[in-house]
Short mmCIF file of C-alpha atoms in Angstrom, two decimals:
data_model
loop_
_atom_site.label_atom_id
_atom_site.label_comp_id
_atom_site.label_asym_id
_atom_site.label_seq_id
_atom_site.Cartn_x
_atom_site.Cartn_y
_atom_site.Cartn_z
CA MET A 118 15.33 -17.81 2.60
CA ALA A 119 17.38 -14.83 1.46
CA ASP A 120 19.09 -15.09 -1.87
CA GLU A 121 22.78 -14.29 -1.62
CA THR A 122 23.25 -15.03 -5.31
CA LEU A 123 20.49 -12.84 -6.65
CA THR A 124 20.85 -12.67 -10.41
CA ALA A 125 19.48 -10.28 -12.98
CA ASP A 126 17.44 -13.10 -14.48
CA GLY A 127 16.01 -13.93 -11.06
CA VAL A 128 15.09 -10.31 -10.43
CA ALA A 129 13.48 -10.03 -13.87
CA ALA A 130 11.41 -13.15 -13.15
CA MET A 131 10.27 -11.81 -9.77
CA ALA A 132 9.37 -8.46 -11.31
CA ALA A 133 7.42 -10.24 -14.02
CA SER A 134 5.41 -12.05 -11.35
CA SER A 135 4.35 -8.57 -10.15
CA GLY A 136 3.40 -7.64 -13.70
CA VAL A 137 6.44 -5.40 -14.24
CA VAL A 138 8.80 -5.89 -17.16
CA LEU A 139 12.39 -4.96 -16.26
CA ASP A 140 14.96 -4.68 -19.03
CA GLU A 141 18.31 -6.41 -18.59
CA ALA A 142 20.14 -3.34 -17.34
CA ALA A 143 17.46 -2.47 -14.76
CA ALA A 144 17.29 -6.06 -13.53
CA ALA A 145 21.09 -6.16 -13.17
CA ARG A 146 21.08 -2.86 -11.29
CA VAL A 147 18.37 -4.06 -8.90
CA ALA A 148 20.20 -7.37 -8.31
CA ARG A 149 23.42 -5.50 -7.52
CA THR A 150 21.67 -3.10 -5.13
CA VAL A 151 19.40 -5.54 -3.36
CA GLY A 152 21.69 -8.58 -3.06
CA PRO A 153 23.75 -7.31 -0.11
CA THR A 154 20.62 -6.25 1.80
CA ALA A 155 19.02 -9.66 1.37
CA ALA A 156 22.23 -11.32 2.49
CA ARG A 157 22.55 -9.14 5.60
CA PHE A 158 19.00 -9.95 6.62
CA ALA A 159 19.69 -13.67 6.18
CA GLN A 160 22.22 -13.73 9.05
CA PRO A 161 21.60 -16.69 11.33
CA ASP A 162 21.20 -14.55 14.46
CA ILE A 163 17.94 -13.09 13.14
CA ALA A 164 15.35 -15.45 14.54
CA VAL A 165 11.70 -14.51 14.70
CA PRO A 166 9.76 -16.33 17.44
CA PHE A 167 7.00 -18.57 16.07
CA GLU A 168 4.05 -16.60 17.45
CA THR A 169 5.30 -13.20 16.30
CA GLU A 170 3.25 -11.25 13.79
CA PRO A 171 3.86 -7.74 12.40
CA ALA A 172 1.42 -6.21 14.92
CA THR A 173 3.53 -7.60 17.79
CA PHE A 174 5.62 -4.49 17.21
CA LEU A 175 2.81 -2.31 18.60
CA VAL A 176 2.68 -4.35 21.80
CA VAL A 177 6.43 -4.01 22.30
CA ALA A 178 6.35 -0.27 21.54
CA ARG A 179 3.56 0.45 23.99
CA THR A 180 5.17 -1.70 26.68
CA GLY A 181 8.52 0.02 26.15
CA ALA A 182 7.09 3.53 26.38
CA ARG A 183 7.91 5.49 29.51
CA ARG A 184 6.30 8.84 30.13
CA MET B 47 11.29 45.81 16.19
CA SER B 48 13.39 42.71 15.42
CA ASP B 49 13.36 41.37 11.88
CA PRO B 50 10.40 38.96 11.97
CA ALA B 51 12.16 36.64 9.53
CA LEU B 52 14.89 36.06 12.10
CA MET B 53 12.47 35.13 14.88
CA THR B 54 11.86 31.55 15.86
CA LEU B 55 8.36 30.20 15.27
CA THR B 56 7.58 30.55 18.97
CA GLU B 57 8.78 34.16 19.04
CA LEU B 58 7.00 35.07 15.80
CA ALA B 59 3.67 33.56 16.81
CA ALA B 60 3.84 35.33 20.19
CA ALA B 61 4.77 38.67 18.60
CA ILE B 62 1.85 38.49 16.16
CA ARG B 63 -0.59 37.50 18.90
CA ALA B 64 0.66 40.40 21.06
CA LYS B 65 0.29 42.74 18.05
CA GLN B 66 3.96 43.70 18.29
CA ILE B 67 4.15 42.95 14.59
CA SER B 68 1.42 42.26 12.09
CA SER B 69 1.01 39.12 10.05
CA VAL B 70 1.38 41.27 6.92
CA GLU B 71 4.75 42.59 8.13
CA ALA B 72 5.93 39.07 8.92
CA THR B 73 4.75 37.72 5.57
CA GLN B 74 6.36 40.57 3.63
CA ALA B 75 9.66 40.11 5.49
CA LEU B 76 9.71 36.43 4.52
CA LEU B 77 8.74 37.20 0.92
CA ASP B 78 11.60 39.72 0.71
CA ARG B 79 14.07 37.07 1.86
CA ILE B 80 12.60 34.47 -0.49
CA LYS B 81 13.10 36.88 -3.39
CA ALA B 82 16.79 37.21 -2.51
CA TRP B 83 17.50 33.55 -1.67
CA GLN B 84 15.28 31.48 -4.00
CA PRO B 85 17.47 31.98 -7.11
CA VAL B 86 20.44 30.42 -5.28
CA LEU B 87 18.67 27.84 -3.10
CA ASN B 88 15.82 26.46 -5.26
CA ALA B 89 14.01 25.76 -1.98
CA PHE B 90 10.47 26.52 -3.20
CA VAL B 91 8.54 24.92 -6.03
CA SER B 92 5.90 27.64 -5.73
CA VAL B 93 5.62 30.97 -3.92
CA GLU B 94 2.09 32.29 -3.56
CA ALA B 95 2.83 35.86 -2.54
CA ASP B 96 -0.52 37.49 -3.32
CA ALA B 97 -2.60 34.78 -1.66
CA ALA B 98 -0.32 34.78 1.38
CA LEU B 99 -0.52 38.56 1.79
CA ALA B 100 -4.32 38.39 1.48
CA ALA B 101 -4.41 35.67 4.15
CA ALA B 102 -2.12 37.78 6.34
CA LYS B 103 -4.46 40.77 6.00
CA GLU B 104 -7.39 38.60 7.02
CA ALA B 105 -5.42 37.30 10.00
CA ASP B 106 -4.62 40.85 11.14
CA ALA B 107 -8.26 41.88 10.76
CA ALA B 108 -9.43 38.86 12.74
CA LEU B 109 -6.94 39.62 15.49
CA ALA B 110 -8.14 43.23 15.61
CA ARG B 111 -11.65 41.87 16.21
CA GLY B 112 -10.29 39.70 19.03
CA GLN B 113 -10.64 36.51 17.00
CA ALA B 114 -7.30 34.73 17.21
CA ARG B 115 -7.65 31.26 15.68
CA GLY B 116 -4.97 29.52 17.70
CA ALA B 117 -1.34 29.31 18.71
CA LEU B 118 -0.11 29.91 15.15
CA HIS B 119 -2.46 32.77 14.29
CA GLY B 120 -1.15 34.77 11.33
CA VAL B 121 2.00 32.68 10.78
CA PRO B 122 2.91 31.96 7.14
CA LEU B 123 4.20 28.44 6.50
CA ALA B 124 5.04 26.23 3.53
CA HIS B 125 5.61 22.50 3.44
CA LYS B 126 7.26 19.74 1.46
CA ASP B 127 5.31 19.45 -1.78
CA MET B 128 3.73 16.12 -0.83
CA TYR B 129 1.17 17.51 1.60
CA GLN B 130 -2.13 17.99 -0.11
CA ASN B 131 -3.94 21.31 0.03
CA ALA B 132 -7.42 21.06 -1.51
CA GLY B 133 -7.49 22.79 -4.89
CA LYS B 134 -3.69 23.21 -5.08
CA PRO B 135 -1.11 21.20 -7.03
CA SER B 136 1.02 18.67 -5.18
CA GLY B 137 3.86 17.52 -7.41
CA CYS B 138 5.72 15.21 -4.98
CA GLY B 139 8.91 16.32 -6.72
CA SER B 140 7.96 14.52 -9.92
CA LYS B 141 7.13 15.52 -13.46
CA ILE B 142 4.59 12.67 -13.53
CA ARG B 143 2.48 14.50 -10.95
CA ALA B 144 2.80 17.95 -12.50
CA GLY B 145 -0.55 19.66 -12.69
CA TRP B 146 -2.29 17.18 -10.38
CA ILE B 147 -4.70 19.06 -8.13
CA ALA B 148 -5.31 17.80 -4.60
CA PRO B 149 -8.92 16.92 -3.78
CA ALA B 150 -8.42 17.20 -0.01
CA THR B 151 -6.17 18.86 2.56
CA SER B 152 -3.83 16.63 4.54
CA THR B 153 -4.74 16.34 8.20
CA ALA B 154 -1.40 17.78 9.37
CA VAL B 155 -1.78 20.90 7.21
CA ALA B 156 -5.45 21.28 8.11
CA ARG B 157 -4.52 21.24 11.79
CA LEU B 158 -1.84 23.88 11.30
CA GLU B 159 -4.41 26.01 9.49
CA ALA B 160 -6.92 25.42 12.28
CA ALA B 161 -4.26 26.81 14.64
CA GLY B 162 -4.08 29.95 12.48
CA ALA B 163 -1.21 29.29 10.07
CA PHE B 164 -1.62 29.83 6.32
CA ARG B 165 0.10 28.74 3.11
CA LEU B 166 2.97 30.71 1.58
CA GLY B 167 3.83 28.19 -1.13
CA ALA B 168 5.27 24.69 -1.50
CA LEU B 169 8.76 23.31 -1.03
CA HIS B 170 11.32 21.34 -3.03
CA MET B 171 11.71 17.61 -2.33
CA ALA B 172 13.38 14.53 -3.77
CA GLU B 173 11.23 12.84 -6.39
CA PHE B 174 8.58 10.84 -4.47
CA ALA B 175 10.61 11.47 -1.30
CA TYR B 176 13.02 8.72 -2.37
CA GLY B 177 16.46 10.27 -2.00
CA PRO B 178 18.59 11.52 0.90
CA THR B 179 20.56 14.30 -0.80
CA GLY B 180 18.28 16.99 -2.27
CA HIS B 181 19.04 16.04 -5.87
CA ASN B 182 16.05 16.14 -8.20
CA THR B 183 16.35 15.50 -11.94
CA HIS B 184 13.21 17.48 -12.78
CA LEU B 185 13.48 20.39 -10.37
CA GLY B 186 17.27 20.66 -10.19
CA PRO B 187 19.02 20.24 -6.85
CA ALA B 188 18.20 22.22 -3.74
CA HIS B 189 21.22 24.12 -2.42
CA ASN B 190 22.50 24.44 1.12
CA PRO B 191 22.32 28.06 2.37
CA TRP B 192 25.60 27.66 4.28
CA ASP B 193 27.43 26.81 1.04
CA VAL B 194 25.39 26.60 -2.12
CA THR B 195 27.75 24.06 -3.69
CA ARG B 196 26.72 21.56 -1.00
CA ILE B 197 23.66 19.36 -0.55
CA THR B 198 20.75 20.15 1.72
CA GLY B 199 20.05 16.52 2.54
CA GLY B 200 16.71 15.04 1.65
CA SER B 201 14.16 14.17 0.96
CA SER B 202 12.73 17.23 2.78
CA SER B 203 15.32 19.35 0.98
CA GLY B 204 13.28 22.54 0.57
CA SER B 205 12.12 22.39 4.19
CA GLY B 206 15.71 22.24 5.45
CA ALA B 207 17.02 24.96 3.14
CA ALA B 208 14.10 27.36 3.65
CA VAL B 209 14.10 27.13 7.44
CA ALA B 210 17.90 27.46 7.62
CA ALA B 211 17.90 30.56 5.38
CA ARG B 212 15.12 32.14 7.48
CA LEU B 213 12.64 32.04 4.59
CA LEU B 214 10.15 30.26 6.87
CA PRO B 215 9.93 29.84 10.64
CA ALA B 216 9.03 26.16 10.26
CA ALA B 217 7.94 23.61 7.66
CA LEU B 218 6.61 20.09 7.57
CA GLY B 219 8.87 17.37 6.28
CA SER B 220 8.39 13.62 6.25
CA ASP B 221 10.78 10.94 7.48
CA THR B 222 10.82 7.36 6.17
CA GLY B 223 14.58 6.82 6.38
CA GLY B 224 16.00 10.14 7.59
CA SER B 225 14.21 12.68 5.41
CA ILE B 226 13.57 15.14 8.23
CA ARG B 227 16.74 14.47 10.19
CA LEU B 228 19.24 14.63 7.32
CA PRO B 229 18.22 18.12 6.13
CA ALA B 230 18.22 19.20 9.78
CA HIS B 231 21.78 17.94 10.17
CA PHE B 232 23.16 19.26 6.89
CA CYS B 233 21.36 22.65 7.02
CA GLY B 234 21.75 23.38 10.75
CA VAL B 235 18.10 23.34 11.82
CA THR B 236 16.08 21.31 14.30
CA GLY B 237 13.99 18.42 12.99
CA LEU B 238 11.71 16.01 14.84
CA LYS B 239 10.88 12.59 13.45
CA PRO B 240 7.96 11.61 15.69
CA SER B 241 7.06 8.15 16.89
CA PRO B 242 4.79 6.42 14.38
CA GLY B 243 1.15 7.11 15.18
CA ARG B 244 1.73 10.51 16.78
CA VAL B 245 0.87 12.48 13.61
CA SER B 246 -1.68 11.55 10.97
CA ARG B 247 -0.34 10.78 7.49
CA ALA B 248 -3.75 11.24 5.86
CA SER B 249 -3.51 12.93 2.45
CA ALA B 250 0.27 13.07 2.59
CA MET B 251 2.08 11.14 -0.14
CA PRO B 252 2.83 7.58 1.01
CA LEU B 253 6.26 6.07 0.48
CA SER B 254 6.31 3.25 3.04
CA PHE B 255 3.13 2.57 5.04
CA THR B 256 5.14 1.08 7.88
CA LEU B 257 7.98 3.60 8.12
CA ASP B 258 6.50 6.97 7.06
CA THR B 259 6.25 9.71 9.68
CA VAL B 260 5.16 13.34 9.47
CA GLY B 261 7.03 15.97 11.47
CA PRO B 262 8.43 19.50 11.66
CA LEU B 263 11.68 21.22 10.80
CA ALA B 264 12.18 24.51 12.63
CA ARG B 265 14.90 26.62 14.20
CA ALA B 266 14.44 25.34 17.74
CA ALA B 267 13.16 22.33 19.64
CA ALA B 268 10.50 24.52 21.29
CA ASP B 269 9.22 25.35 17.80
CA CYS B 270 8.92 21.64 17.02
CA ALA B 271 6.85 21.29 20.21
CA LEU B 272 4.58 24.13 19.08
CA VAL B 273 3.98 22.40 15.75
CA MET B 274 3.44 19.04 17.43
CA GLU B 275 0.87 20.58 19.80
CA ALA B 276 -1.09 21.52 16.69
CA ILE B 277 -0.71 18.40 14.53
CA ALA B 278 -0.40 15.43 16.91
CA GLY B 279 -3.36 13.30 17.94
CA PRO B 280 -5.77 10.69 16.69
CA ASP B 281 -7.30 11.03 13.23
CA PRO B 282 -10.06 8.77 11.93
CA LEU B 283 -8.52 9.11 8.47
CA ASP B 284 -5.30 7.42 9.67
CA PRO B 285 -5.98 4.40 11.91
CA THR B 286 -2.31 4.12 12.89
CA THR B 287 -2.92 7.13 15.14
CA ASP B 288 -5.30 5.08 17.30
CA GLY B 289 -3.79 4.28 20.66
CA ALA B 290 -0.87 6.70 20.44
CA PRO B 291 -0.71 8.94 23.51
CA PRO B 292 -1.81 12.57 23.12
CA TRP B 293 0.90 15.25 23.04
CA ASP B 294 1.94 16.13 26.59
CA GLY B 295 2.96 19.79 26.69
CA THR B 296 4.14 19.53 30.30
CA ALA B 297 6.47 16.63 29.54
CA ALA B 298 7.89 18.65 26.65
CA GLN B 299 9.12 21.22 29.17
CA ARG B 300 10.63 18.91 31.78
CA SER B 301 14.11 19.49 33.15
CA PRO B 302 16.92 17.30 31.81
CA LYS B 303 18.18 16.87 35.38
CA ASN B 304 18.63 13.21 36.29
CA LEU B 305 17.88 11.97 32.78
CA THR B 306 20.08 9.10 31.69
CA ILE B 307 21.68 9.51 28.29
CA GLY B 308 23.17 6.55 26.47
CA VAL B 309 26.01 6.73 23.97
CA PRO B 310 26.48 3.73 21.66
CA THR B 311 29.83 1.99 21.75
CA ARG B 312 29.78 1.08 18.04
CA PHE B 313 28.04 1.52 14.69
CA TYR B 314 26.85 5.10 15.35
CA VAL B 315 30.33 6.16 16.47
CA ASP B 316 32.40 4.20 13.93
CA ASP B 317 34.65 6.11 11.51
CA LEU B 318 33.36 9.58 12.37
CA GLU B 319 35.07 12.57 10.84
CA ALA B 320 36.96 14.50 13.51
CA ASP B 321 34.58 17.48 13.53
CA VAL B 322 31.60 15.20 14.00
CA ALA B 323 33.28 13.30 16.84
CA ALA B 324 34.22 16.58 18.53
CA THR B 325 30.64 17.85 18.15
CA LEU B 326 29.27 14.70 19.77
CA ASP B 327 31.73 15.01 22.68
CA ALA B 328 30.86 18.67 23.18
CA ALA B 329 27.12 17.91 23.14
CA LEU B 330 27.56 15.18 25.73
CA ALA B 331 29.52 17.58 27.92
CA ALA B 332 26.69 20.10 27.61
CA PHE B 333 24.13 17.45 28.60
CA ARG B 334 26.25 16.57 31.65
CA ASP B 335 26.36 20.26 32.58
CA LEU B 336 22.57 20.29 32.38
CA GLY B 337 22.42 17.55 35.00
CA ALA B 338 22.04 14.46 32.83
CA ARG B 339 23.98 11.24 33.47
CA VAL B 340 25.84 9.86 30.46
CA VAL B 341 26.45 6.12 30.13
CA LYS B 342 27.69 3.78 27.39
CA VAL B 343 25.19 1.45 25.71
CA GLU B 344 25.86 -1.64 23.62
CA LEU B 345 23.14 -1.73 20.98
CA PRO B 346 22.27 -4.88 19.03
CA ASP B 347 23.61 -5.29 15.48
CA GLN B 348 22.36 -2.26 13.59
CA THR B 349 23.42 -3.52 10.17
CA ALA B 350 20.73 -6.20 10.35
CA VAL B 351 18.21 -3.57 11.49
CA ASN B 352 19.26 -1.42 8.54
CA ALA B 353 18.76 -4.34 6.16
CA ALA B 354 15.28 -5.03 7.52
CA ALA B 355 14.42 -1.34 7.13
CA LEU B 356 15.59 -1.39 3.53
CA ILE B 357 13.49 -4.46 2.71
CA VAL B 358 10.32 -2.93 4.21
CA LEU B 359 10.96 0.42 2.54
CA ALA B 360 11.81 -1.06 -0.86
CA VAL B 361 8.80 -3.38 -1.05
CA GLU B 362 6.28 -0.85 0.25
CA ALA B 363 7.64 1.90 -2.02
CA SER B 364 7.40 -0.43 -5.05
CA SER B 365 3.81 -1.21 -4.09
CA ALA B 366 2.71 2.38 -3.41
CA HIS B 367 4.37 3.73 -6.53
CA ALA B 368 3.58 0.85 -8.88
CA PRO B 369 1.77 3.06 -11.43
CA TRP B 370 4.95 5.01 -12.14
CA LEU B 371 7.68 2.61 -11.02
CA ARG B 372 11.10 3.91 -11.90
CA ALA B 373 14.77 3.65 -10.95
CA ARG B 374 15.31 2.87 -7.27
CA LEU B 375 11.60 2.42 -6.64
CA GLU B 376 11.98 -0.87 -8.55
CA ASN B 377 14.23 -2.41 -5.88
CA GLY B 378 11.29 -3.81 -3.93
CA LEU B 379 10.36 -6.10 -6.82
CA ALA B 380 13.34 -8.30 -5.98
CA PHE B 381 12.14 -9.35 -2.52
CA SER B 382 9.76 -12.24 -2.00
CA GLY B 383 6.57 -11.99 0.02
CA VAL B 384 8.14 -14.19 2.70
CA GLN B 385 11.24 -11.98 2.95
CA TYR B 386 9.04 -8.90 3.33
CA LEU B 387 6.88 -10.47 6.02
CA GLU B 388 9.92 -11.77 7.89
CA ALA B 389 11.28 -8.22 7.93
CA LEU B 390 7.95 -6.99 9.31
CA ARG B 391 7.66 -9.80 11.86
CA TRP B 392 11.18 -9.14 13.17
CA ARG B 393 10.32 -5.51 13.97
CA GLY B 394 8.86 -6.32 17.40
CA PRO B 395 11.72 -8.60 18.48
CA ALA B 396 14.26 -6.08 17.17
CA LEU B 397 12.65 -3.29 19.21
CA ALA B 398 12.51 -5.54 22.27
CA ALA B 399 16.24 -6.23 21.90
CA HIS B 400 16.93 -2.50 21.58
CA LEU B 401 14.92 -1.72 24.72
CA GLU B 402 16.66 -4.47 26.65
CA ALA B 403 20.04 -3.11 25.54
CA ILE B 404 19.32 0.46 26.65
CA GLY B 405 17.77 -0.57 29.99
CA ASP B 406 16.86 2.55 31.95
CA VAL B 407 18.35 4.95 29.44
CA ASP B 408 15.94 7.76 28.56
CA VAL B 409 17.62 9.09 25.43
CA VAL B 410 20.36 7.69 23.19
CA VAL B 411 22.57 10.37 21.65
CA THR B 412 24.41 9.75 18.36
CA PRO B 413 25.74 11.71 15.42
CA ALA B 414 23.28 12.22 12.56
CA ALA B 415 25.83 11.35 9.90
CA ARG B 416 29.56 10.61 9.75
CA PHE B 417 30.26 13.94 8.07
CA ALA B 418 28.90 17.44 7.36
CA ALA B 419 27.24 18.25 4.02
CA PRO B 420 29.14 16.89 1.01
CA THR B 421 29.04 18.73 -2.29
CA ILE B 422 26.26 18.40 -4.82
CA ALA B 423 28.80 17.14 -7.37
CA GLU B 424 30.17 14.32 -5.21
CA THR B 425 26.67 12.98 -4.45
CA ASP B 426 25.41 13.07 -8.04
CA VAL B 427 24.71 9.43 -8.91
CA THR B 428 25.43 10.11 -12.56
CA ALA B 429 29.03 10.83 -11.48
CA GLY B 430 29.73 7.14 -10.78
CA PRO B 431 29.80 4.49 -8.06
CA SER B 432 31.57 6.66 -5.48
CA ALA B 433 28.39 8.77 -5.24
CA ASP B 434 26.34 5.63 -4.54
CA ALA B 435 28.71 4.69 -1.74
CA MET B 436 28.44 8.16 -0.21
CA ILE B 437 24.64 8.02 -0.37
CA GLN B 438 24.72 4.72 1.54
CA GLN B 439 26.87 6.43 4.17
CA ILE B 440 24.48 9.40 4.41
CA THR B 441 21.52 7.25 5.44
CA ARG B 442 23.45 4.76 7.59
CA LEU B 443 22.63 6.30 10.97
CA MET B 444 19.03 7.08 10.09
CA ARG B 445 17.19 3.98 8.88
CA PRO B 446 17.37 1.84 12.04
CA ILE B 447 15.31 4.46 13.88
CA ASN B 448 12.41 4.24 11.42
CA TYR B 449 12.43 0.46 11.55
CA LEU B 450 12.46 0.44 15.36
CA GLY B 451 9.64 3.03 15.40
CA LEU B 452 11.49 5.39 17.73
CA PRO B 453 11.22 9.18 17.87
CA ALA B 454 14.37 11.16 17.07
CA LEU B 455 15.33 14.81 17.17
CA VAL B 456 18.29 16.22 15.25
CA LEU B 457 19.54 19.61 16.31
CA PRO B 458 22.56 21.73 15.40
CA ALA B 459 25.40 21.20 17.87
CA GLY B 460 28.64 22.20 16.17
CA TRP B 461 30.48 23.25 13.02
CA SER B 462 32.93 21.71 10.63
CA ARG B 463 36.26 23.30 9.78
CA GLY B 464 34.56 24.36 6.56
CA ALA B 465 31.90 26.22 8.61
CA MET B 466 29.14 23.74 7.80
CA PRO B 467 26.63 22.79 10.51
CA ILE B 468 26.84 19.47 12.31
CA GLY B 469 23.88 17.97 14.14
CA VAL B 470 23.46 15.42 16.88
CA GLN B 471 20.65 12.89 16.95
CA LEU B 472 18.62 12.35 20.13
CA ILE B 473 16.79 9.00 19.99
CA GLY B 474 13.96 8.44 22.43
CA ARG B 475 12.02 5.52 23.80
CA PRO B 476 8.77 4.68 22.01
CA PHE B 477 6.40 7.69 22.28
CA GLY B 478 9.12 9.61 24.13
CA ASP B 479 8.94 12.50 21.67
CA GLU B 480 8.28 15.08 24.39
CA MET B 481 11.42 14.12 26.30
CA LEU B 482 13.52 14.73 23.19
CA VAL B 483 12.00 18.17 22.74
CA ALA B 484 12.59 18.96 26.43
CA LEU B 485 16.23 17.88 26.25
CA GLY B 486 16.71 19.73 22.97
CA ALA B 487 15.19 22.91 24.37
CA ALA B 488 17.44 22.77 27.44
CA PHE B 489 20.48 22.26 25.19
CA GLN B 490 19.45 25.21 23.03
CA ALA B 491 18.92 27.41 26.07
CA ALA B 492 22.56 26.75 26.95
CA THR B 493 24.04 27.04 23.43
CA ASP B 494 23.60 29.27 20.39
CA HIS B 495 24.16 26.96 17.40
CA HIS B 496 20.48 27.18 16.43
CA ARG B 497 20.61 30.99 16.50
CA ARG B 498 23.33 31.30 13.85
CA ALA B 499 22.05 32.19 10.39
CA PRO B 500 23.77 31.90 7.02
CA LYS B 501 24.87 35.11 5.32
CA ALA B 502 22.48 36.52 2.76
CA PRO B 503 23.49 35.91 -0.88
#
């Protein structure tokens, strides 16, 4: 899923799909900055259980609270 | 009479209520200090002296009639310039927003005003709260009162500098990836990043809907509790506050005896500068002396947590700031919808893994950063790639906490060989904000780091 070979062209295309035009230098800068983050989050030990949704976080937080 | 500018928020509010000093005297004392410090700190974006003195006069008159408004009656405050005050400008540190007038007052500020505080001005911040150093191209950098060649930390740069220099007894900051805790660490003040949902974000500038929190910077942990008493609680204008527990003033005063404190074995303690390591050791010794038990904890991989935090922050910041997208705010455009949602979905499992790792630990104690405040020059991104690397290091120990939705308190606990403050970070369990304040207050009753003030310019 994560793109370890994020390129400036790829970033420019993704930005364009959000309606934002990035020039070559900006796209290259974003690719350089974001690439390592995407790669770190693509590590195989990050597995999200099938039934998990973003709001599951609230359940875990309230269960983990101790007053 | 003590100099009111040197009092903590708790002391100042009590002295005004007891009529030992007037609100006008307190306001004038702060204005005098602002006049001396502002040219070297650049902590304020506006100082509203006449309006503040008029409000102080009104507060004194009300008190004389026996009409105290609340726990902060007659206390002048100013906040990061991203909190709206109806009819006032709110620049968010950007030229783009210059001249924009707020149509409403943010809930947090309105609650402070309902408790009797009033506005003295507005404070410097990183542009759109997106920067951890205190640099700002439009406003110029904020300067650290302990050494004006050094950074304040950001993005609540003015809040950190003004509270440290005793220009204000407290100020609101915001924390999406360390923006309260970093200025607290670098400037030697106490900053509380609350659990998400404890404080309404209504009419405060959004950066990341998931990670944003609103909280205080002040001299002491007890001051943070006083602010939290006023601002915490449900708000129909911010549905994320639904279901969060109300502030528990009794829990905020509990004894640290028999608390279990965890110290990470890696990540947070890797490659610390010697002064920072020594400060952490000394703080742990102080907690032991207070009756706490200190144990080692093996936390899950924090680099993955950091990456998830960055994805959520980048995408949400790009979305919120789409009309004026610029520089680093563009980073979120490079992540796909699936990557963003995976980062959000993993938040619950990541928190569950953290809670399993800490077991019965009440509070995890870590450094706030690997080093004390670097210079403004060495963190200027126009100076080259080494500045970028240092900025990554500055936020390294901060971002996981926002992603995991934990409360954290940073308080001054030591000094570098260069006489710069060094903080420690107390990380609580979900909604364990009060325990952090209690532990911080006990630490500050036994130490004097938070009492030391920088020398006037």
